[in-house]
PDB file of C-alpha atoms in Angstrom:
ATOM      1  CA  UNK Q 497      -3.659  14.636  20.482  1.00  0.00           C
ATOM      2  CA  UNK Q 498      -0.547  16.240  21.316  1.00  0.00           C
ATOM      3  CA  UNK Q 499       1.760  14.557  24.245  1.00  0.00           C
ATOM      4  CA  UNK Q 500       2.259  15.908  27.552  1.00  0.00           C
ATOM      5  CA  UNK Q 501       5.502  16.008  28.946  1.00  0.00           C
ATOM      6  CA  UNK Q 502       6.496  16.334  32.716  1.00  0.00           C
ATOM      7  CA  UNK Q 503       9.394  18.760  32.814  1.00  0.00           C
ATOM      8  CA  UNK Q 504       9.913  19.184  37.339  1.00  0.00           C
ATOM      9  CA  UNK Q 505       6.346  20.136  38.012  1.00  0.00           C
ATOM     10  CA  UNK Q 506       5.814  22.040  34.726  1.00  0.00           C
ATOM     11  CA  UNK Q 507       3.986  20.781  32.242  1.00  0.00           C
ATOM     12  CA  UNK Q 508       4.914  21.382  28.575  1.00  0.00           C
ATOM     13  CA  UNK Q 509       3.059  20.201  25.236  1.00  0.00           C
ATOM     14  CA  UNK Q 510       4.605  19.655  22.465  1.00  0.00           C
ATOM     15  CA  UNK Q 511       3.161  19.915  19.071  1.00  0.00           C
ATOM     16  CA  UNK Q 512       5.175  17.587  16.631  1.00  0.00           C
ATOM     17  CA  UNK Q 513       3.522  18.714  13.528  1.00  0.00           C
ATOM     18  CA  UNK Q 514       4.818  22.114  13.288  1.00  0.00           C
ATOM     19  CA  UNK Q 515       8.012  20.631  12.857  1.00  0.00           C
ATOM     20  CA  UNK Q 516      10.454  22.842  11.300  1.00  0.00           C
ATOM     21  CA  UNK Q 517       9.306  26.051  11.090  1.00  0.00           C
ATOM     22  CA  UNK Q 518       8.225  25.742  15.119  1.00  0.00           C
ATOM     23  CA  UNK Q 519      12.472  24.773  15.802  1.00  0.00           C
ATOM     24  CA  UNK Q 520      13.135  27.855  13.772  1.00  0.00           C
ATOM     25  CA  UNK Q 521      11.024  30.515  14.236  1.00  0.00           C
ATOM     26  CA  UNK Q 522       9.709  29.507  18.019  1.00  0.00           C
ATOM     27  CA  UNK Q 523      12.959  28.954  19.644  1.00  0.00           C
ATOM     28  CA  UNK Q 524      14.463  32.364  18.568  1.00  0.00           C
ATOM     29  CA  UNK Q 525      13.030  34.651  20.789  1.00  0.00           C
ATOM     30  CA  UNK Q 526      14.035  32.989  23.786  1.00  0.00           C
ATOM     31  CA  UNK Q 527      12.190  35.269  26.102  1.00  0.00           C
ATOM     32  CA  UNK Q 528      11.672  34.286  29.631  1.00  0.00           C
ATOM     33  CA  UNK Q 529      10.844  37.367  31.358  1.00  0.00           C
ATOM     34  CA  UNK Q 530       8.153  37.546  34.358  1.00  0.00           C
ATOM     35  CA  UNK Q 531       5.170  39.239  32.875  1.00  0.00           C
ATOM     36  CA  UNK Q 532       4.772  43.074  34.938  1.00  0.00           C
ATOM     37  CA  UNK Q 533       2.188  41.901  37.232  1.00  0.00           C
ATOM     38  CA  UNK Q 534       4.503  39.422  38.857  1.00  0.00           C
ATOM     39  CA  UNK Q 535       6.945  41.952  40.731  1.00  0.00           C
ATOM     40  CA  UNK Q 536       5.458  41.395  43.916  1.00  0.00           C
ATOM     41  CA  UNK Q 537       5.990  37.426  43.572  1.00  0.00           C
ATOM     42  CA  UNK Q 538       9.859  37.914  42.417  1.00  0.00           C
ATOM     43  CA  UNK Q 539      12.374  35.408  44.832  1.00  0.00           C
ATOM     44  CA  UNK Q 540      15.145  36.656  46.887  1.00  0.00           C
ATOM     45  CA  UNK Q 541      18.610  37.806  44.701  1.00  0.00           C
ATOM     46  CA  UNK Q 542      19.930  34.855  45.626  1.00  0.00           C
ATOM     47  CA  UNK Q 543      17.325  32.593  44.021  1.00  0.00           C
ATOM     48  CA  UNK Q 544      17.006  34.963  41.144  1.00  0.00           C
ATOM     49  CA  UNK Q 545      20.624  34.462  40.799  1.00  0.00           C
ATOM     50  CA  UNK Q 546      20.520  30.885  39.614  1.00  0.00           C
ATOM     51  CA  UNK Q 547      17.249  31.232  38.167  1.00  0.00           C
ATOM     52  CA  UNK Q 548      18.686  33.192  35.939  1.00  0.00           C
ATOM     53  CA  UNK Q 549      21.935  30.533  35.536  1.00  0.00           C
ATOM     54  CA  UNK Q 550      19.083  27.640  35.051  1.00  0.00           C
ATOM     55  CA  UNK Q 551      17.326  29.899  32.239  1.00  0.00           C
ATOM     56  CA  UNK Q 552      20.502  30.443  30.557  1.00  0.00           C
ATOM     57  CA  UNK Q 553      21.235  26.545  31.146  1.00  0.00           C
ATOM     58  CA  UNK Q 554      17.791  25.815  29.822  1.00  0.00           C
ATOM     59  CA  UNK Q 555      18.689  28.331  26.522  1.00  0.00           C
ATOM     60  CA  UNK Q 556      21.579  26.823  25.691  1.00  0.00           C
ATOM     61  CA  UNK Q 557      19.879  23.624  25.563  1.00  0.00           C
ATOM     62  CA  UNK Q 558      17.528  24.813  23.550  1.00  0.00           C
ATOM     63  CA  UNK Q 559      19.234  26.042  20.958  1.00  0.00           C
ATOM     64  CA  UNK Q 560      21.228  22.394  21.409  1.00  0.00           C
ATOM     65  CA  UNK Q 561      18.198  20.782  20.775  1.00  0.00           C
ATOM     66  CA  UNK Q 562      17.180  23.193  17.688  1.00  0.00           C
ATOM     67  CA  UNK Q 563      20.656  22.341  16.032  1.00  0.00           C
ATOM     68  CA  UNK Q 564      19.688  18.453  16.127  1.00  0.00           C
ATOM     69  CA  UNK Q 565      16.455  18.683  15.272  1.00  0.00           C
ATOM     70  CA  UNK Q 566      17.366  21.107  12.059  1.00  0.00           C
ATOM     71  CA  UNK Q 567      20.047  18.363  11.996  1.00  0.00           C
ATOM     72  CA  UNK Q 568      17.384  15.811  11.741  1.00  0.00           C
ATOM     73  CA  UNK Q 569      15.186  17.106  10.018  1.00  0.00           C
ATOM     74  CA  UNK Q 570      17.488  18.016   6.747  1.00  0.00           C
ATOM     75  CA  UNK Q 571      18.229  14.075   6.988  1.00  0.00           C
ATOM     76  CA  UNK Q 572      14.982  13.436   6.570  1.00  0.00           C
ATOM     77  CA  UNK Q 573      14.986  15.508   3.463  1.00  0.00           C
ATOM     78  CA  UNK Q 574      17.825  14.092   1.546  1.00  0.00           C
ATOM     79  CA  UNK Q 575      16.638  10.422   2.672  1.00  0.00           C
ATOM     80  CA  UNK Q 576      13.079  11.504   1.114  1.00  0.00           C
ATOM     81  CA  UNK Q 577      14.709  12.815  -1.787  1.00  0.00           C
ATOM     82  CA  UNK Q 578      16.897  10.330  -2.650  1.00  0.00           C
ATOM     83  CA  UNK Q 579      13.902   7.549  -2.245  1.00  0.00           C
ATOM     84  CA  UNK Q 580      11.888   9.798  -4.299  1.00  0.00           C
ATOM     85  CA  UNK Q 581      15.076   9.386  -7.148  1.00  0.00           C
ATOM     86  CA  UNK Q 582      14.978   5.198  -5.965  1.00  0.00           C
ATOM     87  CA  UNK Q 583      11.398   5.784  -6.532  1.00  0.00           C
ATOM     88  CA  UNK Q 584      11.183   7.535 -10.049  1.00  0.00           C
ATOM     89  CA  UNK Q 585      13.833   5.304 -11.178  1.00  0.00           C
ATOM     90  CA  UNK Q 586      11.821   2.034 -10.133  1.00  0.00           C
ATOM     91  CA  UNK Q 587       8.534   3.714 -12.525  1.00  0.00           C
ATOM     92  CA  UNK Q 588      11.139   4.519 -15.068  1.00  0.00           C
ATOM     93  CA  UNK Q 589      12.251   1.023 -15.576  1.00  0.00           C
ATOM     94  CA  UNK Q 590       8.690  -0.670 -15.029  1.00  0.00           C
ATOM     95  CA  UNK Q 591       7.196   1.830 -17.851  1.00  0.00           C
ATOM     96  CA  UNK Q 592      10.384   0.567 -20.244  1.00  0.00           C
ATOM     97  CA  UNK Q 593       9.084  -3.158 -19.155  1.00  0.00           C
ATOM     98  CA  UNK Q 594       5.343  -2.518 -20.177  1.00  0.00           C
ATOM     99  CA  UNK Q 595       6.209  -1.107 -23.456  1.00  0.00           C
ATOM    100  CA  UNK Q 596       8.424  -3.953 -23.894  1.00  0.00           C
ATOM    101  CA  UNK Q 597       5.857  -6.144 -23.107  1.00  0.00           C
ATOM    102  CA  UNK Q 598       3.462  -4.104 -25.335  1.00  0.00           C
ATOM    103  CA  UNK Q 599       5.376  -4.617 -28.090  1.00  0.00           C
ATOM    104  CA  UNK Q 600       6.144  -8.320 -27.246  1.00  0.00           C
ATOM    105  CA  UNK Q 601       2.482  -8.685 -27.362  1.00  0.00           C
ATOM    106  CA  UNK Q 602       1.941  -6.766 -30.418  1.00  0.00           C
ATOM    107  CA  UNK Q 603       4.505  -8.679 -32.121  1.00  0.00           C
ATOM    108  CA  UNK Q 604       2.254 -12.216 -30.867  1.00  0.00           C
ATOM    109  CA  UNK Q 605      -0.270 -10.951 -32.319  1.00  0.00           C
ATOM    110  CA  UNK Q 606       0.971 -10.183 -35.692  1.00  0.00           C
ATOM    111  CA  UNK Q 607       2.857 -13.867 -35.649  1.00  0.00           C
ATOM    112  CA  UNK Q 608      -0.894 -15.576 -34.616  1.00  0.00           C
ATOM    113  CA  UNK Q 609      -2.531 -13.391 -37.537  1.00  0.00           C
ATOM    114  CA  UNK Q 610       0.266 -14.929 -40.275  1.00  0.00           C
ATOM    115  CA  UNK Q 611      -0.055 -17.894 -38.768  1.00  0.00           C
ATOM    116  CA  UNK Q 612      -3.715 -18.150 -39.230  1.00  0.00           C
ATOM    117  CA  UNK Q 613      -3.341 -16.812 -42.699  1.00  0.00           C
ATOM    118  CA  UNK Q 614      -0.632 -18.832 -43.197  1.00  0.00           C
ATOM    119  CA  UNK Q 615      -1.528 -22.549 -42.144  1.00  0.00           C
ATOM    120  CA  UNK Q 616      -4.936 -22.925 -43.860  1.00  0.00           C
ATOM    121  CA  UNK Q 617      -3.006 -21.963 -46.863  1.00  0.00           C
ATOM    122  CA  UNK Q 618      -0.123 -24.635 -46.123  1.00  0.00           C
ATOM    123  CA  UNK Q 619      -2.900 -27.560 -45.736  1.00  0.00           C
ATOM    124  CA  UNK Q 620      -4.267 -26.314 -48.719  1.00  0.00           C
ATOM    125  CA  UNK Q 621      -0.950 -25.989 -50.786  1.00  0.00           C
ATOM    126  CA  UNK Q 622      -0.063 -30.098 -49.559  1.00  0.00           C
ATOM    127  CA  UNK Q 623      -3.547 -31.318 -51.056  1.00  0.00           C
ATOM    128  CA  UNK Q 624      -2.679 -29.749 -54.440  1.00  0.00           C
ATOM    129  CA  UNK Q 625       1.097 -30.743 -54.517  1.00  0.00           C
ATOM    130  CA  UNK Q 626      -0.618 -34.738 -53.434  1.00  0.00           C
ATOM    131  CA  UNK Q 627      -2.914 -33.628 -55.981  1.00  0.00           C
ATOM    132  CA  UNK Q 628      -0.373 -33.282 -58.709  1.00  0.00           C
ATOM    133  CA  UNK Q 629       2.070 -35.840 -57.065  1.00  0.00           C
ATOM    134  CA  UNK Q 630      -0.679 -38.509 -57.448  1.00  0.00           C
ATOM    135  CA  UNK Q 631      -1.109 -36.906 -61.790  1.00  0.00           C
ATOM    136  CA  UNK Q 632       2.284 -36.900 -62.116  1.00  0.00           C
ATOM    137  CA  UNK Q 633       2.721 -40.487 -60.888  1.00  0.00           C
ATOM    138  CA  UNK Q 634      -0.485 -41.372 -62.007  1.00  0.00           C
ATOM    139  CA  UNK Q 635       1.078 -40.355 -65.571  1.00  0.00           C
ATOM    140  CA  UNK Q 636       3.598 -43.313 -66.124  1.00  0.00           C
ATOM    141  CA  UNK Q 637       0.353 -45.780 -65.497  1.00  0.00           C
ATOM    142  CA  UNK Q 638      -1.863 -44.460 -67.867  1.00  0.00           C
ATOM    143  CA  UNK Q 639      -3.579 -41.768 -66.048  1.00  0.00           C
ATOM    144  CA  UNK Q 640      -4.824 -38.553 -67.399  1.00  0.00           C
ATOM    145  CA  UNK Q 641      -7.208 -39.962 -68.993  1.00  0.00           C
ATOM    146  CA  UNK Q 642      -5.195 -42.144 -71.825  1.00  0.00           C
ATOM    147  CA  UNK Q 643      -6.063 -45.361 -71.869  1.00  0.00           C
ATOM    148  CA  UNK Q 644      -3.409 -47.955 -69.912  1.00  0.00           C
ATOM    149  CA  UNK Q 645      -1.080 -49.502 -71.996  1.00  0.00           C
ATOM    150  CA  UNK Q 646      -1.032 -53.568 -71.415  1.00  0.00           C
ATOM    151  CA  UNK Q 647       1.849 -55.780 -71.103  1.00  0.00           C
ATOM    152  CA  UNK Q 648      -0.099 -58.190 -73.497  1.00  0.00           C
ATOM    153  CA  UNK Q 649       0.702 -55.648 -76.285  1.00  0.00           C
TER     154      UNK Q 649
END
């Protein structure tokens, strides 16, 4: 719903979602004549006199007011654009953290995989060196199957 705004005993409403095509292209024709049916209604000289000066008064402030708003209203835009920039940036740098992390994960992966290969293959290289630790040793006492030399000999 749009607002209503008491201007003297006139009221005015003002649509705010028009925005700026309504400052430039509604403010421009700036025509405040009486309508021809209205002759008969006109005030005294006098009054028309600063009617007219308020009109004028009440033009210049318009176009006043259409300056700040266009003012305004370009802010906006390069505050919009430059968070769009903050923005892209931001989704820039957290898509070159994901594929870091991708890769990270990738590279966990492959290190779990060799060290699944890897450690069955350790326990099972240690038995066979205490395998042929225990021959080797075992070789000096008689082992291998030649029988043990005595010390009664």
């Amino acid at each position: 719903m749009d607002p209503l705004y008491r201007a003297g005993s006139v009221f005015m409403k003002v649509n705010t979602v028009q925005g700026k095509k309504m400052v430039e292209s509604g403010l421009q024709s700036g025509d405040f004549t009486l309508p021809p049916a209205w002759p008969s209604c006109l005030p005294p000289p006098a009054d028309l006199e600063t009617l007219q000066q308020k009109v004028a008064g009440v033009q210049r402030e318009l176009e006043d007011f259409k300056k700040e708003a266009l003012q305004a209203i370009h802010s906006l835009e390069v505050a919009f654009c430059e968070m769009n920039e903050a923005l892209a940036q931001q989704e820039e740098q957290a898509a070159r953290v994901k594929q870091r992390l991708r890769e990270e994960e990738d590279r966990g992966v492959v290190r779990n995989k060799v060290l699944t290969f890897l450690l069955p293959r350790e326990k099972q290289l240690r038995e066979h060196c205490r395998r042929l630790e225990g021959l080797l040793l075992g070789r000096g006492h008689g082992a291998l199957g030649t029988p043990r030399k005595t010390q009664a000999n």
